[in-house]
Coordinates of N, CA and C in Angstrom, one line a residue:
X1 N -20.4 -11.3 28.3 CA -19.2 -10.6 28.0 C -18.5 -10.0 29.2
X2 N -19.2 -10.0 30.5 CA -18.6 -9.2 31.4 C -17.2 -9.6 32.0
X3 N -16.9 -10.7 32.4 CA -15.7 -11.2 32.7 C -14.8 -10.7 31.9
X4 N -14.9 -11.6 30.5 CA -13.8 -11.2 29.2 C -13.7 -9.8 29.1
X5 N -14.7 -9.1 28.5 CA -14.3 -7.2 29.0 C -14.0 -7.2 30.2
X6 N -13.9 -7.1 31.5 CA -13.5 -6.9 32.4 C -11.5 -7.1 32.0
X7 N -11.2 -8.8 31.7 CA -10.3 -9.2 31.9 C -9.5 -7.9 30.5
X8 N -10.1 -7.8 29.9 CA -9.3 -7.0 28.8 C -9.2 -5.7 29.5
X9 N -10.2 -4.9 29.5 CA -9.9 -3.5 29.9 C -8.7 -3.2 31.0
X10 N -8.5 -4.3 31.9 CA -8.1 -4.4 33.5 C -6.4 -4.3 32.7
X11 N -6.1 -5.8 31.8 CA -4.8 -5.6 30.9 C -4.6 -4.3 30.2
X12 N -5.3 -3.6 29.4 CA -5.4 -2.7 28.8 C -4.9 -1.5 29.4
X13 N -5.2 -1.4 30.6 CA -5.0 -0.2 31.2 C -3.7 -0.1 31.7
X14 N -3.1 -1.1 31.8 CA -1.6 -1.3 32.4 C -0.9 -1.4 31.3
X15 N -1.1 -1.2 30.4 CA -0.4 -0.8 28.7 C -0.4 1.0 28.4
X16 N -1.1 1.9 29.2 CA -1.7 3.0 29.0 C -0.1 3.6 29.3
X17 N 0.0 4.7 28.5 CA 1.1 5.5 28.5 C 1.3 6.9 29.2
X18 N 0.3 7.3 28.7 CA 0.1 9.0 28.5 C -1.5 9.3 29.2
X19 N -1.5 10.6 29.8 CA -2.7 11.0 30.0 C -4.0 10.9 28.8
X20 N -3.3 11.1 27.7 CA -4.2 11.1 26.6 C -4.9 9.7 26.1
X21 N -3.6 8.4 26.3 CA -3.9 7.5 26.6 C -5.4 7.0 27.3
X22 N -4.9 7.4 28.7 CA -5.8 7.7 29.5 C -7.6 7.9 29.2
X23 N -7.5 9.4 28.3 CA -8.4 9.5 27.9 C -9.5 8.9 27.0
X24 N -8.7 8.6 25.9 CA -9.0 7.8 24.8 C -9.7 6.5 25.6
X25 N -9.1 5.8 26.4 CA -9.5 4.7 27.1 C -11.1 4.9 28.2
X26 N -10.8 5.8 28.4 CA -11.8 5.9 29.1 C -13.1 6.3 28.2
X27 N -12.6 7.2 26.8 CA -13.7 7.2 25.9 C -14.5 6.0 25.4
X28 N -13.6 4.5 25.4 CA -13.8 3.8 25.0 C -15.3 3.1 26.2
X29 N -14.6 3.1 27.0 CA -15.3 2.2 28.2 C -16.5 2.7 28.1
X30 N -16.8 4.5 28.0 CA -18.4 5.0 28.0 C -19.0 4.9 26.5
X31 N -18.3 3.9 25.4 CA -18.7 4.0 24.6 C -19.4 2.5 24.3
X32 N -18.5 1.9 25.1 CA -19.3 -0.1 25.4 C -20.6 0.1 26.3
X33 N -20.5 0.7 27.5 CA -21.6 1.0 28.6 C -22.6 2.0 27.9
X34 N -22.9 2.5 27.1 CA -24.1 3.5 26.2 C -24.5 2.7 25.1
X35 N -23.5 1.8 24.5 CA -24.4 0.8 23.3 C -25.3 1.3 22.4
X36 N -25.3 2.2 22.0 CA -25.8 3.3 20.9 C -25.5 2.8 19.6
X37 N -26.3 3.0 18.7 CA -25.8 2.9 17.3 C -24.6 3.8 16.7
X38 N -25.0 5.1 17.1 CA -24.0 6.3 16.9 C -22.5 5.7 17.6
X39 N -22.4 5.2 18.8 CA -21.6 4.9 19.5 C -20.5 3.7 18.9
X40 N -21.2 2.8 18.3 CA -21.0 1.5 17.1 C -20.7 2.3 16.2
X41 N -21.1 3.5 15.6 CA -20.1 3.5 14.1 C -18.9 4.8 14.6
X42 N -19.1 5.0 16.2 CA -17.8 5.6 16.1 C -16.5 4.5 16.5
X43 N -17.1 3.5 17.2 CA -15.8 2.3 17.3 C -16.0 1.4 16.0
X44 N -16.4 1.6 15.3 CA -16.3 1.1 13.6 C -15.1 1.9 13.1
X45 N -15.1 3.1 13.6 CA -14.4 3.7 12.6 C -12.9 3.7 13.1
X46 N -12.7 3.6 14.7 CA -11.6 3.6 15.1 C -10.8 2.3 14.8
X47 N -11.3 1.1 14.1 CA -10.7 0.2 13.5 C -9.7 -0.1 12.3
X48 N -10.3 1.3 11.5 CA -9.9 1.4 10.6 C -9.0 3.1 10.5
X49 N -8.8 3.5 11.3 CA -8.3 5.4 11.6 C -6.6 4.9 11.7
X50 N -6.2 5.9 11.1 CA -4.6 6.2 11.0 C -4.2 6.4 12.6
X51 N -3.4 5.6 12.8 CA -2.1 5.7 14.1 C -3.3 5.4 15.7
X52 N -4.0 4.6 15.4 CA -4.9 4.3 16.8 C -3.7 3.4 17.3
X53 N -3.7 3.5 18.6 CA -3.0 2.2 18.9 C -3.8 0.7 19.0
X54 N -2.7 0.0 19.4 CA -3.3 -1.4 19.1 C -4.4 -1.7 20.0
X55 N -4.5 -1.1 21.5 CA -5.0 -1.9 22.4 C -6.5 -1.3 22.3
X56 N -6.7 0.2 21.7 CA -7.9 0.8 21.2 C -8.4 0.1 20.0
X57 N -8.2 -0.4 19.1 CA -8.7 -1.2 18.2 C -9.0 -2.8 19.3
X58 N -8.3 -2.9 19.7 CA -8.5 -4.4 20.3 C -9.9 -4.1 21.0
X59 N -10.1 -3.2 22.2 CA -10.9 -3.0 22.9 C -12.4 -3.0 21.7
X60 N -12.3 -2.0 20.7 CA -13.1 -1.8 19.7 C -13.8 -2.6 19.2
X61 N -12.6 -3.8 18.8 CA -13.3 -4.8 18.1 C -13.5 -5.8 18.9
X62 N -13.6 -6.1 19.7 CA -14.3 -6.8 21.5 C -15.6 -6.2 21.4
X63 N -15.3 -5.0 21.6 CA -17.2 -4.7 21.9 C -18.2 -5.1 20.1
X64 N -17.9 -4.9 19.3 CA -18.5 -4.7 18.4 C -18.2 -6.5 18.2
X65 N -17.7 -7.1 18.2 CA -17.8 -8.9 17.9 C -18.6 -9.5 18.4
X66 N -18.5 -9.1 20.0 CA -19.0 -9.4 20.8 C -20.9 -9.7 20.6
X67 N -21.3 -8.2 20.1 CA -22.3 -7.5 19.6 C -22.9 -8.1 18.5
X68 N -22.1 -9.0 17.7 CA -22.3 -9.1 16.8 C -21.9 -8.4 15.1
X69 N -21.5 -7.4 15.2 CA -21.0 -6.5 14.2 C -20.2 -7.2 13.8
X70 N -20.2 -7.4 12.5 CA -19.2 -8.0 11.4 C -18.2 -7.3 10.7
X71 N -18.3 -6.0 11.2 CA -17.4 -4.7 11.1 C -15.6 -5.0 11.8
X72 N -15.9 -6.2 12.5 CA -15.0 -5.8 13.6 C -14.3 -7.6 13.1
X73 N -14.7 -8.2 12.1 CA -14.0 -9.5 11.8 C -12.7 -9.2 11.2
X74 N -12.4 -8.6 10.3 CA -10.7 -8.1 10.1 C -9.7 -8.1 11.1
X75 N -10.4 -6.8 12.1 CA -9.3 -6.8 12.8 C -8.9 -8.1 14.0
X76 N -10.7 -8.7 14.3 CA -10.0 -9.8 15.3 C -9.5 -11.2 14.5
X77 N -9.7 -11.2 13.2 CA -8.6 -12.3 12.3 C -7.3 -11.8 12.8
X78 N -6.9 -10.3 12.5 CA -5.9 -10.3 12.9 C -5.2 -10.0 14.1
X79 N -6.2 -10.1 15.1 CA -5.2 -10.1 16.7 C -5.4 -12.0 16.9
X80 N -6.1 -12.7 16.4 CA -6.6 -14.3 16.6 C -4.8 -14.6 15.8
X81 N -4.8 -14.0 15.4 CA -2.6 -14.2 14.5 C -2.0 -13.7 15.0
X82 N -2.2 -12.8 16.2 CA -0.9 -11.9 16.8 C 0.0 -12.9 17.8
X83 N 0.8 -12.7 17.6 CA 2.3 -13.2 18.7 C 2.1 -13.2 20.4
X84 N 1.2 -12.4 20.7 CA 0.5 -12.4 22.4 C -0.7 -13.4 22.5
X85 N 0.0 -14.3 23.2 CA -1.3 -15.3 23.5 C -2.5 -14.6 24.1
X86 N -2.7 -13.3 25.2 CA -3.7 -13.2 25.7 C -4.3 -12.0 24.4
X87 N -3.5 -11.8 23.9 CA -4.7 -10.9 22.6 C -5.3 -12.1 21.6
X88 N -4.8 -12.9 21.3 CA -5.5 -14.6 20.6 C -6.9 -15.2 21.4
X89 N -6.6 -14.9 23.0 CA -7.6 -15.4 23.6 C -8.5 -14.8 23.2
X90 N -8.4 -12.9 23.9 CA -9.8 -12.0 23.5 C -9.9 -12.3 22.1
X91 N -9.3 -12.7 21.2 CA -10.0 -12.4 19.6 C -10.8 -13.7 19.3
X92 N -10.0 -15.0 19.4 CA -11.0 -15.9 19.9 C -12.5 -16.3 20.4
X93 N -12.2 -15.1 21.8 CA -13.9 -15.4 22.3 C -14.8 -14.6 21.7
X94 N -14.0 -13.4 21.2 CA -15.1 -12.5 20.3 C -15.9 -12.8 18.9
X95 N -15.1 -13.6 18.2 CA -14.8 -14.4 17.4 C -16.3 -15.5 17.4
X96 N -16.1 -16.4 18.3 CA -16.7 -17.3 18.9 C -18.4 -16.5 18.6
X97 N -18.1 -15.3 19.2 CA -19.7 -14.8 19.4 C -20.0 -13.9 18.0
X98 N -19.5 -13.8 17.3 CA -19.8 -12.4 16.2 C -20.9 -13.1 14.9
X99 N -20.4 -14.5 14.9 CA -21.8 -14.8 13.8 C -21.1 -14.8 12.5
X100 N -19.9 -14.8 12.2 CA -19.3 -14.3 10.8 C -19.2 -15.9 10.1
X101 N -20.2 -16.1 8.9 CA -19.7 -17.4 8.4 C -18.0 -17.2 7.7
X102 N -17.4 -16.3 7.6 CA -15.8 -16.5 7.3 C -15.1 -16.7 8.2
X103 N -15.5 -17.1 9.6 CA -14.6 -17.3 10.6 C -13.8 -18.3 11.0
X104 N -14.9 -19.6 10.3 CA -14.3 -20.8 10.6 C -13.1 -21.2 9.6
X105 N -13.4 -20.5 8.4 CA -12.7 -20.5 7.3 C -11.1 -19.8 7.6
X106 N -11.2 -18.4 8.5 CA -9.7 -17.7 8.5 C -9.4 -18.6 9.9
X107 N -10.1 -19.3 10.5 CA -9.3 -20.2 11.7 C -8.8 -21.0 11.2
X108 N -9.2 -21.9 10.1 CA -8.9 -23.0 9.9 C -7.5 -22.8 8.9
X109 N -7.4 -21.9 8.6 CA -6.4 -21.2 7.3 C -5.1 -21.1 8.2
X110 N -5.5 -20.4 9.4 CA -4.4 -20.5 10.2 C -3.9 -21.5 11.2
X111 N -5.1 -22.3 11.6 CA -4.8 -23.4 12.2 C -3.8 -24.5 11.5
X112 N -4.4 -24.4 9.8 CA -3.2 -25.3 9.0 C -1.9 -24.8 8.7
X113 N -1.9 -23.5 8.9 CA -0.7 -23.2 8.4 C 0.6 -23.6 9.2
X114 N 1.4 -24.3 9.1 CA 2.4 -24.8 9.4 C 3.7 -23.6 9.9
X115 N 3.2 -22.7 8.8 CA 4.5 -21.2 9.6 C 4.0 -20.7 10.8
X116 N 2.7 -20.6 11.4 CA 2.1 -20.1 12.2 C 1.6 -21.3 13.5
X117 N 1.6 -22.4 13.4 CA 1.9 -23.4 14.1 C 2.0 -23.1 16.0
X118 N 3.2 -21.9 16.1 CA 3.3 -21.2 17.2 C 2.1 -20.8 17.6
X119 N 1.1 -20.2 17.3 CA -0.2 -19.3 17.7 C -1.2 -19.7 17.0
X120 N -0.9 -21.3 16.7 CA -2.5 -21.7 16.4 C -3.4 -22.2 17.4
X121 N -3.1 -22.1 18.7 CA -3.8 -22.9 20.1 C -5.3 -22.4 19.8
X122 N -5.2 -21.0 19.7 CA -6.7 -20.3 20.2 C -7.6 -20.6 18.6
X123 N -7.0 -20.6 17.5 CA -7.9 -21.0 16.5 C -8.2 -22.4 16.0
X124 N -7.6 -23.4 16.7 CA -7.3 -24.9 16.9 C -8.6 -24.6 18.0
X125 N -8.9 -24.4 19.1 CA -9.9 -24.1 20.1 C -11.1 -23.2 19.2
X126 N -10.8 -22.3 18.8 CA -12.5 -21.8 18.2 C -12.6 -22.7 16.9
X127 N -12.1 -23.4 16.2 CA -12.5 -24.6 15.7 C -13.5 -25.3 16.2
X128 N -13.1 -26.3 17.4 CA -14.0 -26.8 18.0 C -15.3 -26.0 18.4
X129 N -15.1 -24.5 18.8 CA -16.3 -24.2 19.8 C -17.2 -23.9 18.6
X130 N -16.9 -23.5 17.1 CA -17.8 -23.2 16.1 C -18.2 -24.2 15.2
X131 N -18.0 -26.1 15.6 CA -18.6 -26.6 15.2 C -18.7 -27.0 13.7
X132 N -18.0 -25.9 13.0 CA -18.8 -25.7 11.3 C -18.2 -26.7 10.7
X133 N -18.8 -26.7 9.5 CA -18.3 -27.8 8.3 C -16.7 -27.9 8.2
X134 N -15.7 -26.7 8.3 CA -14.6 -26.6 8.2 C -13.8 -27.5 9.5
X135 N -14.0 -27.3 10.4 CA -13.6 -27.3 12.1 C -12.8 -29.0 11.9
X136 N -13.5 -30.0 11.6 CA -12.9 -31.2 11.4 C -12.2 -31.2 10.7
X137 N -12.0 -31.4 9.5 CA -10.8 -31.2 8.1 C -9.7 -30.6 8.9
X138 N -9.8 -29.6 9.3 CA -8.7 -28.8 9.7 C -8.4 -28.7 11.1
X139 N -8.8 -29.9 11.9 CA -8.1 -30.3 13.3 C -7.4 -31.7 12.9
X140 N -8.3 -32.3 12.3 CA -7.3 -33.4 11.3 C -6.0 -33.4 11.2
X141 N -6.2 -32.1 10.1 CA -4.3 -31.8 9.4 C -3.6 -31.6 10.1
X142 N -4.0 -30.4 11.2 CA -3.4 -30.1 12.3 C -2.4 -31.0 13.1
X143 N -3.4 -31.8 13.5 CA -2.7 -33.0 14.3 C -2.0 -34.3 13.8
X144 N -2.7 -34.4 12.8 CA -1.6 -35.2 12.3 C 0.3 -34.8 11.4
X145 N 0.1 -33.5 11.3 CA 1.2 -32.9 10.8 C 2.1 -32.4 12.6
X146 N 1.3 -32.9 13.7 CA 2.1 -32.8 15.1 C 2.6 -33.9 15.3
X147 N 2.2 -34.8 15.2 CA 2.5 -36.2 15.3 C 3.8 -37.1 15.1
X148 N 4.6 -36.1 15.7 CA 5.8 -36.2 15.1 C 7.0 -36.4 16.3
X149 N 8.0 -37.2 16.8 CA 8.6 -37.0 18.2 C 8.8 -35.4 18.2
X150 N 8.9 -35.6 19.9 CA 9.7 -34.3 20.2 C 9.0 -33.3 19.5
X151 N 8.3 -33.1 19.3 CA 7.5 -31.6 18.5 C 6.9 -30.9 19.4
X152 N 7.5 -29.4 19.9 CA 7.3 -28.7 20.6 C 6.1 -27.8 20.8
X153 N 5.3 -28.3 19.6 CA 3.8 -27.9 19.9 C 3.1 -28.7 20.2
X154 N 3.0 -29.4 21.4 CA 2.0 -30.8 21.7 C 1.1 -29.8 22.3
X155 N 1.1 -28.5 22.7 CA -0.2 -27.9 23.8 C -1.0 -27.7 22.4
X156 N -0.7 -27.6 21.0 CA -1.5 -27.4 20.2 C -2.2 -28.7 19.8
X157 N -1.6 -29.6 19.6 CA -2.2 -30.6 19.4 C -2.8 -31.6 20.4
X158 N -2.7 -31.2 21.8 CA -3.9 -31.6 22.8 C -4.8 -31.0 22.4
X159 N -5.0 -29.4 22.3 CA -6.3 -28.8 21.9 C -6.7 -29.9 20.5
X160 N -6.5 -29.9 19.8 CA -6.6 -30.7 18.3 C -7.9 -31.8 18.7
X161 N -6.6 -32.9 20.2 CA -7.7 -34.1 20.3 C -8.6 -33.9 21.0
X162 N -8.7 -32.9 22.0 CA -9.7 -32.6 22.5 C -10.9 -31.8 21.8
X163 N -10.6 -31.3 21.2 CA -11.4 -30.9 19.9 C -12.4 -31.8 19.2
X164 N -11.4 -32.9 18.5 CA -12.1 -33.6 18.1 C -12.8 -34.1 18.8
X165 N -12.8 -34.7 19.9 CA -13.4 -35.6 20.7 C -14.9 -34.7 21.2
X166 N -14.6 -33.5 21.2 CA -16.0 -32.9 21.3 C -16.7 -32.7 20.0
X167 N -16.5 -32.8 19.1 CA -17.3 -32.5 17.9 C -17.7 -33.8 17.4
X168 N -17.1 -34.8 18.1 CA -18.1 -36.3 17.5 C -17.9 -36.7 16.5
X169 N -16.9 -36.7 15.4 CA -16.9 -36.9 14.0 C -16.0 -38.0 14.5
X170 N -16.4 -39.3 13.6 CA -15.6 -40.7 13.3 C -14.4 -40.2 12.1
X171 N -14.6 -39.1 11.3 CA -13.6 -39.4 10.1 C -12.2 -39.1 11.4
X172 N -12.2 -38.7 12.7 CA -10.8 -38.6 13.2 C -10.3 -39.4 14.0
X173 N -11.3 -41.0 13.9 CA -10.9 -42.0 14.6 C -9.1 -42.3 14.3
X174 N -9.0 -42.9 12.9 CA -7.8 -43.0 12.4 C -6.3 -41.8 13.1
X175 N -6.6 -40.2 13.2 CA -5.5 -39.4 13.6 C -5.5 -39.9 15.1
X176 N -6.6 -40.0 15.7 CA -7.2 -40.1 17.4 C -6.3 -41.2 17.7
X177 N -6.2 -42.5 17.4 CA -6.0 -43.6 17.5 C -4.3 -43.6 17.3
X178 N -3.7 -43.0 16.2 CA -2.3 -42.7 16.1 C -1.9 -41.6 17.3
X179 N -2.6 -40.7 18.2 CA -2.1 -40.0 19.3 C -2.0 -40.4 20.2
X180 N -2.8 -42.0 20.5 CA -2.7 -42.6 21.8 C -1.3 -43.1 22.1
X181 N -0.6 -43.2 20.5 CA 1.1 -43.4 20.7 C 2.0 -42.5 21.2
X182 N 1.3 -41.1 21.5 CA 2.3 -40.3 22.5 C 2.3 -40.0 23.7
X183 N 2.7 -40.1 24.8 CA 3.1 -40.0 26.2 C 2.2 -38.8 26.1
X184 N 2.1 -37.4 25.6 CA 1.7 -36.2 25.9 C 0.2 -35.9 25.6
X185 N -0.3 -37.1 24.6 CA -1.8 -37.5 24.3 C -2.2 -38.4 24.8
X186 N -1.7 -38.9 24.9 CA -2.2 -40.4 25.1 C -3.4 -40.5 25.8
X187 N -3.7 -39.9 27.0 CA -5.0 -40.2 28.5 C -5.7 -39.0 27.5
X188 N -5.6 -38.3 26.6 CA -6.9 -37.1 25.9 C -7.2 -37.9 24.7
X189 N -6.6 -38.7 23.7 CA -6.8 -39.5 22.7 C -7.8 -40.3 22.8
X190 N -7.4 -41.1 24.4 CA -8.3 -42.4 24.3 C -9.7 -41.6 24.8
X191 N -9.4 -40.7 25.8 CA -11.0 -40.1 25.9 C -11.2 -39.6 24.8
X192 N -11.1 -38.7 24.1 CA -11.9 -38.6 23.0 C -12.0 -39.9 21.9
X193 N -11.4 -40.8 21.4 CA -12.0 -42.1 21.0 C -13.1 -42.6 21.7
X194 N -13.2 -42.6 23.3 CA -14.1 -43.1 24.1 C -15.5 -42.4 24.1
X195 N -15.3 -40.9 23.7 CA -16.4 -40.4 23.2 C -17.2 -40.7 21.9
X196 N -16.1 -41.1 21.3 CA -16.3 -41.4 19.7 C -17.0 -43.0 19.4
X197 N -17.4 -43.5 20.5 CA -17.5 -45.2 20.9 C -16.2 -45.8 20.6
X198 N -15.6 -45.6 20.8 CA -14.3 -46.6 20.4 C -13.4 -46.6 21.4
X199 N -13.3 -48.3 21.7 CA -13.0 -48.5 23.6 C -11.8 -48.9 22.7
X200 N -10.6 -48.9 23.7 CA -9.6 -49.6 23.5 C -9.0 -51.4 24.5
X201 N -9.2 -52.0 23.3 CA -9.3 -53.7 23.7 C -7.7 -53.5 24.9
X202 N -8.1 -54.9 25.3 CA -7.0 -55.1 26.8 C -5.8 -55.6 25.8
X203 N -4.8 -55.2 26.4 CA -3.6 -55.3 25.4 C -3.2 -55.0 24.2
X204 N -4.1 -54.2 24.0 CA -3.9 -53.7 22.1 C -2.8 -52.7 22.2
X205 N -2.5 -51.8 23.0 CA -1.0 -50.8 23.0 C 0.0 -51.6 23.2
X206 N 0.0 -52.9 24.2 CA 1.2 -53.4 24.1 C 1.4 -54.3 22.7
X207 N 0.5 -54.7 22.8 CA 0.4 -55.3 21.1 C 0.7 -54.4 19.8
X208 N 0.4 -53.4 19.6 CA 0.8 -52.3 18.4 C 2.2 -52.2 18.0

């Protein structure tokens, strides 16, 4: 966890407003470094407390995901949906580590959803890193609902083929194989096919 807390606290602090600010933050940091149980149900509680700001919940539910506490899966479903790519990242890796079998389930909910498309990169990515029964089905849809010219989310659907290509499932030979037809997949497609055994014969793209 040290990096990722590091990288959050370091942003966090340059959001700080007010002395009070200030303090609260600093309550927070002696409250990750003491790791107490008491200390866990007071950042349990700031998750759920009237008018906390965002970045004290964020911090909150970092340490306690991180931990394992399943206390803290709500709020990082909902920073893994927020509009700031680097609050997606922290909710993601927290995410990644908390143990919640609903996780893969509210990734993949968001990963498919087509209105949210914009800020599916980091749940398209903890797909993959979580492996679960859900993660394929729903890098599938994903990608193949990108697959489209000109579609300005191709950074989401690189993660998609790369994805798949690390999880090893043949059901995504078929999407894999239709990505090699785009200029922006194409060199990630065939590797991940290539992981999947499936070489591509000499002349078969000019032939298609």
């Amino acid at each position: 966890m040290e990096d990722e807390f590091h990288e959050l606290t370091d942003r966090v602090r340059a959001e700080l407003r007010s002395p009070q600010d200030l303090v609260a933050y600093e309550r927070l940091l002696g409250l990750a470094r003491k790791n107490t149980p008491a200390g866990r149900e007071e950042l349990a509680r700031m998750l759920t407390a009237v008018e906390r700001p965002l970045w004290a919940r964020e911090i909150a539910a970092f340490i306690l995901g991180t931990a394992g506490d399943r206390r803290a899966f709500e709020t990082l479903v909902l920073l893994l949906n927020y509009r700031d790519p680097v609050r997606c990242a922290t909710a993601a890796h927290a995410l990644g580590r908390l143990g919640d079998p609903r996780t893969a389930r509210a990734a993949a909910a968001l990963a498919t959803n087509p209105l949210r498309t914009a800020y599916a990169l980091h749940p398209v990515r903890l797909l993959a890193e979580l492996r679960a029964p859900e993660s394929v089905p729903a890098l599938i849809a994903t990608l193949e609902r990108l697959l489209t010219p000109h579609n300005p989310y191709w950074r989401v659907a690189l993660a998609c083929v790369e994805g798949l290509g690390a999880l090893g499932d043949r059901r995504a030979v078929p999407v894999l194989t239709a990505a090699r037809d785009h200029p922006r997949l194409a060199a990630a497609a065939a590797a991940s096919l290539a992981r999947l055994g499936v070489q591509e014969e000499p002349g078969e793209r000019a032939g298609s």
